[in-house]
Amino acid sequence: MKSLNQLMLESKAAVIVVDVQNDYCHPEGALPRAGCDVSGVGEMMPKLHKLLQSAREFHVPVIFIQTLHEKATDSDAWTTRSSGRSAHVCRRGSWGAEFYEVAPEQDDIIVNKHRYSAFVNTRLDSVLKTLKIETLIMTGVSTNVCVESTARDGFMLDYHIVLVADACASYSQSAHDMTLENIEGYFGKVSGVQHVIDIWMDKIPDGSVRPMSAAQTTAR
């Protein structure tokens, strides 16, 4: 079995950012107003920003997953999820569906989804195959629902999975930890932001990219 370092040094990876949107993350979003604890989101956002900054510096593709719900995709079964509490979450065109404290840049890719998994009835698999991606670096919210659902389906489709523990968040620590254990046990690898960045630094040949200097990082 390959180590995380071997896996990432030998395969092309993309960062997958799942559902970092107002209704899931902002204190005034639909789920926080329904009682979900978003303190974990606040803790993970600086790490996510650091990972995204480094991914762009090292030319690692970044793919944003954005949930959009509308009447056309609201099946009878789907609207019963969470005992009906999620009926007004991330409606197309709403503030709640907008990204939270992240903004896709020109070369980033956005994939819209209508179910927990970003692979169900979306173009994600086609995008990944076009880019020749083999490894998915999983980030976002919530760890135990949409991130895990996407990671599981990605694994079933023969992608390597790396879940970045400190760049994901759930609405409880126990739910977050449960997914880390599940992914490590059955579906892939669990790592931290700094470890992933260190591997990218080892992978890039000298002179092929100019990482941001410490002075520039401090200035931001």
CSV table of C-alpha atoms in Angstrom, one decimal:
chain,number,residue,atom,x,y,z
A,1,MET,CA,0.0,0.0,0.0
A,2,LYS,CA,1.3,3.4,-1.0
A,3,SER,CA,2.0,6.0,1.6
A,4,LEU,CA,0.4,9.4,1.4
A,5,ASN,CA,3.7,10.9,0.2
A,6,GLN,CA,4.1,8.3,-2.5
A,7,LEU,CA,0.5,8.7,-3.6
A,8,MET,CA,0.7,12.4,-4.1
A,9,LEU,CA,4.1,12.4,-5.6
A,10,GLU,CA,3.1,9.9,-8.2
A,11,SER,CA,-0.4,11.1,-9.2
A,12,LYS,CA,-2.0,14.3,-10.4
A,13,ALA,CA,-4.3,15.8,-7.8
A,14,ALA,CA,-7.1,18.4,-7.6
A,15,VAL,CA,-8.4,20.2,-4.6
A,16,ILE,CA,-12.2,19.7,-4.2
A,17,VAL,CA,-13.9,22.4,-2.1
A,18,VAL,CA,-17.4,21.2,-1.1
A,19,ASP,CA,-20.3,23.5,-0.2
A,20,VAL,CA,-18.5,26.4,1.4
A,21,GLN,CA,-21.7,28.5,1.0
A,22,ASN,CA,-23.6,30.9,3.2
A,23,ASP,CA,-26.4,28.7,4.1
A,24,TYR,CA,-24.0,26.1,5.4
A,25,CYS,CA,-21.3,28.3,6.9
A,26,HIS,CA,-22.4,31.9,7.7
A,27,PRO,CA,-23.8,32.5,11.2
A,28,GLU,CA,-26.9,33.9,9.5
A,29,GLY,CA,-27.2,31.0,7.1
A,30,ALA,CA,-30.2,28.6,7.0
A,31,LEU,CA,-28.5,25.8,8.8
A,32,PRO,CA,-27.0,27.9,11.6
A,33,ARG,CA,-30.3,29.6,12.1
A,34,ALA,CA,-31.9,26.1,12.4
A,35,GLY,CA,-29.5,25.3,15.3
A,36,CYS,CA,-26.4,23.9,13.6
A,37,ASP,CA,-23.1,24.8,15.3
A,38,VAL,CA,-20.7,26.5,12.8
A,39,SER,CA,-17.9,27.1,15.2
A,40,GLY,CA,-15.9,24.4,13.4
A,41,VAL,CA,-16.3,26.3,10.1
A,42,GLY,CA,-14.7,29.4,11.7
A,43,GLU,CA,-11.7,27.3,12.9
A,44,MET,CA,-11.1,25.6,9.5
A,45,MET,CA,-11.4,28.6,7.2
A,46,PRO,CA,-7.9,30.0,7.7
A,47,LYS,CA,-6.5,26.5,6.9
A,48,LEU,CA,-8.6,26.2,3.8
A,49,HIS,CA,-7.5,29.6,2.6
A,50,LYS,CA,-3.9,28.6,3.2
A,51,LEU,CA,-4.4,25.4,1.2
A,52,LEU,CA,-6.1,27.2,-1.7
A,53,GLN,CA,-3.4,29.8,-1.9
A,54,SER,CA,-0.7,27.1,-2.0
A,55,ALA,CA,-2.7,25.0,-4.6
A,56,ARG,CA,-2.7,28.0,-6.9
A,57,GLU,CA,1.0,28.7,-6.4
A,58,PHE,CA,1.8,25.1,-7.3
A,59,HIS,CA,-0.6,24.9,-10.2
A,60,VAL,CA,-2.9,22.3,-8.6
A,61,PRO,CA,-6.4,22.6,-10.0
A,62,VAL,CA,-9.1,23.9,-7.7
A,63,ILE,CA,-12.7,22.7,-8.2
A,64,PHE,CA,-15.5,24.4,-6.2
A,65,ILE,CA,-18.6,22.3,-5.6
A,66,GLN,CA,-21.7,24.5,-5.2
A,67,THR,CA,-25.1,23.1,-4.1
A,68,LEU,CA,-28.1,24.6,-5.9
A,69,HIS,CA,-31.6,23.5,-5.1
A,70,GLU,CA,-34.7,24.4,-7.1
A,71,LYS,CA,-38.2,23.0,-7.8
A,72,ALA,CA,-36.9,21.1,-10.8
A,73,THR,CA,-34.7,19.0,-8.6
A,74,ASP,CA,-36.9,18.8,-5.5
A,75,SER,CA,-38.1,15.2,-5.7
A,76,ASP,CA,-40.5,13.9,-3.0
A,77,ALA,CA,-37.8,11.8,-1.5
A,78,TRP,CA,-35.2,14.6,-1.5
A,79,THR,CA,-37.4,17.1,0.3
A,80,THR,CA,-37.8,14.7,3.2
A,81,ARG,CA,-34.1,14.9,4.1
A,82,SER,CA,-33.3,16.2,7.6
A,83,SER,CA,-37.0,15.9,8.5
A,84,GLY,CA,-37.7,18.7,6.1
A,85,ARG,CA,-35.4,21.2,7.8
A,86,SER,CA,-33.3,21.6,4.6
A,87,ALA,CA,-36.2,22.6,2.3
A,88,HIS,CA,-35.0,26.3,2.0
A,89,VAL,CA,-31.3,25.7,1.9
A,90,CYS,CA,-29.2,27.0,-1.1
A,91,ARG,CA,-32.0,27.9,-3.3
A,92,ARG,CA,-30.9,28.9,-6.8
A,93,GLY,CA,-30.2,32.7,-7.0
A,94,SER,CA,-30.3,33.2,-3.2
A,95,TRP,CA,-27.8,34.7,-0.9
A,96,GLY,CA,-27.6,31.4,0.9
A,97,ALA,CA,-26.3,29.7,-2.2
A,98,GLU,CA,-23.4,32.1,-2.6
A,99,PHE,CA,-19.9,31.1,-1.6
A,100,TYR,CA,-18.8,31.9,1.9
A,101,GLU,CA,-15.4,33.7,2.4
A,102,VAL,CA,-14.0,32.0,-0.8
A,103,ALA,CA,-14.1,33.2,-4.3
A,104,PRO,CA,-13.3,31.1,-7.4
A,105,GLU,CA,-10.6,32.6,-9.5
A,106,GLN,CA,-10.3,32.7,-13.2
A,107,ASP,CA,-8.7,29.3,-13.7
A,108,ASP,CA,-10.8,27.6,-11.0
A,109,ILE,CA,-13.8,25.3,-11.9
A,110,ILE,CA,-17.3,25.4,-10.5
A,111,VAL,CA,-19.4,22.2,-10.5
A,112,ASN,CA,-23.1,22.6,-9.4
A,113,LYS,CA,-24.7,19.7,-7.6
A,114,HIS,CA,-28.2,18.9,-6.4
A,115,ARG,CA,-27.6,16.0,-4.0
A,116,TYR,CA,-25.1,15.3,-1.2
A,117,SER,CA,-22.5,13.7,-3.5
A,118,ALA,CA,-20.9,15.9,-6.1
A,119,PHE,CA,-20.8,13.0,-8.5
A,120,VAL,CA,-24.5,12.4,-8.7
A,121,ASN,CA,-25.9,13.8,-12.0
A,122,THR,CA,-23.1,16.3,-12.4
A,123,ARG,CA,-20.2,16.9,-14.8
A,124,LEU,CA,-17.5,16.4,-12.1
A,125,ASP,CA,-16.3,13.0,-13.3
A,126,SER,CA,-16.0,14.4,-16.9
A,127,VAL,CA,-14.0,17.4,-15.6
A,128,LEU,CA,-11.7,15.2,-13.6
A,129,LYS,CA,-11.0,12.9,-16.5
A,130,THR,CA,-10.4,15.8,-18.9
A,131,LEU,CA,-7.8,17.1,-16.4
A,132,LYS,CA,-6.4,13.6,-16.0
A,133,ILE,CA,-6.9,13.9,-12.2
A,134,GLU,CA,-6.2,10.7,-10.2
A,135,THR,CA,-6.3,12.0,-6.6
A,136,LEU,CA,-9.0,14.1,-4.9
A,137,ILE,CA,-7.9,16.4,-2.1
A,138,MET,CA,-11.2,16.7,-0.2
A,139,THR,CA,-12.1,19.9,1.8
A,140,GLY,CA,-15.3,21.8,2.8
A,141,VAL,CA,-18.5,21.1,4.7
A,142,SER,CA,-20.0,19.2,6.1
A,143,THR,CA,-17.3,16.6,6.7
A,144,ASN,CA,-19.8,13.7,7.5
A,145,VAL,CA,-22.4,14.5,4.8
A,146,CYS,CA,-21.5,16.1,1.5
A,147,VAL,CA,-17.7,15.8,1.8
A,148,GLU,CA,-17.9,12.2,2.8
A,149,SER,CA,-20.5,11.4,0.2
A,150,THR,CA,-18.4,12.8,-2.5
A,151,ALA,CA,-15.3,11.1,-1.2
A,152,ARG,CA,-17.0,7.7,-1.1
A,153,ASP,CA,-18.3,8.0,-4.6
A,154,GLY,CA,-14.9,9.3,-5.8
A,155,PHE,CA,-13.3,6.2,-4.4
A,156,MET,CA,-15.9,3.9,-6.0
A,157,LEU,CA,-15.0,5.6,-9.3
A,158,ASP,CA,-11.3,4.7,-8.8
A,159,TYR,CA,-10.0,8.1,-7.6
A,160,HIS,CA,-7.5,8.2,-4.7
A,161,ILE,CA,-9.0,10.1,-1.8
A,162,VAL,CA,-7.1,12.4,0.6
A,163,LEU,CA,-9.4,14.1,3.2
A,164,VAL,CA,-7.8,17.2,4.7
A,165,ALA,CA,-8.9,17.0,8.3
A,166,ASP,CA,-8.2,20.7,9.2
A,167,ALA,CA,-9.7,22.0,6.0
A,168,CYS,CA,-13.1,20.3,6.6
A,169,ALA,CA,-15.8,21.1,9.2
A,170,SER,CA,-18.9,19.5,10.5
A,171,TYR,CA,-21.6,20.7,12.9
A,172,SER,CA,-20.2,18.5,15.7
A,173,GLN,CA,-16.7,17.3,16.6
A,174,SER,CA,-18.0,13.7,17.0
A,175,ALA,CA,-19.5,13.7,13.4
A,176,HIS,CA,-16.2,15.2,12.0
A,177,ASP,CA,-14.1,12.6,13.8
A,178,MET,CA,-16.4,9.7,12.7
A,179,THR,CA,-15.7,10.6,9.1
A,180,LEU,CA,-12.0,10.8,9.6
A,181,GLU,CA,-12.0,7.3,11.1
A,182,ASN,CA,-14.2,6.0,8.3
A,183,ILE,CA,-12.1,7.5,5.5
A,184,GLU,CA,-8.9,6.3,7.0
A,185,GLY,CA,-10.3,2.8,7.5
A,186,TYR,CA,-12.0,2.2,4.2
A,187,PHE,CA,-11.8,5.0,1.6
A,188,GLY,CA,-8.5,6.8,1.5
A,189,LYS,CA,-6.0,8.8,3.5
A,190,VAL,CA,-6.4,11.6,6.1
A,191,SER,CA,-3.9,14.4,6.2
A,192,GLY,CA,-3.5,18.0,7.4
A,193,VAL,CA,-3.0,21.2,5.3
A,194,GLN,CA,0.7,21.6,6.1
A,195,HIS,CA,1.5,18.0,5.2
A,196,VAL,CA,-0.2,18.4,1.8
A,197,ILE,CA,1.7,21.7,1.2
A,198,ASP,CA,5.0,20.1,2.2
A,199,ILE,CA,4.4,17.3,-0.3
A,200,TRP,CA,3.7,19.8,-3.1
A,201,MET,CA,6.9,21.6,-2.3
A,202,ASP,CA,8.8,18.3,-2.6
A,203,LYS,CA,7.0,17.5,-5.9
A,204,ILE,CA,7.7,20.7,-7.8
A,205,PRO,CA,11.1,20.8,-9.5
A,206,ASP,CA,13.4,23.7,-8.5
A,207,GLY,CA,12.7,26.7,-10.6
A,208,SER,CA,9.4,25.5,-12.1
A,209,VAL,CA,7.3,27.6,-9.8
A,210,ARG,CA,7.9,30.5,-7.4
A,211,PRO,CA,6.0,30.0,-4.2
A,212,MET,CA,4.8,33.1,-2.4
A,213,SER,CA,7.5,34.6,-0.2
A,214,ALA,CA,7.2,34.9,3.5
A,215,ALA,CA,6.9,38.7,3.2
A,216,GLN,CA,4.1,38.4,0.7
A,217,THR,CA,2.3,35.9,2.9
A,218,THR,CA,2.6,38.1,5.9
A,219,ALA,CA,1.3,41.1,3.9
A,220,ARG,CA,-1.9,39.2,3.1
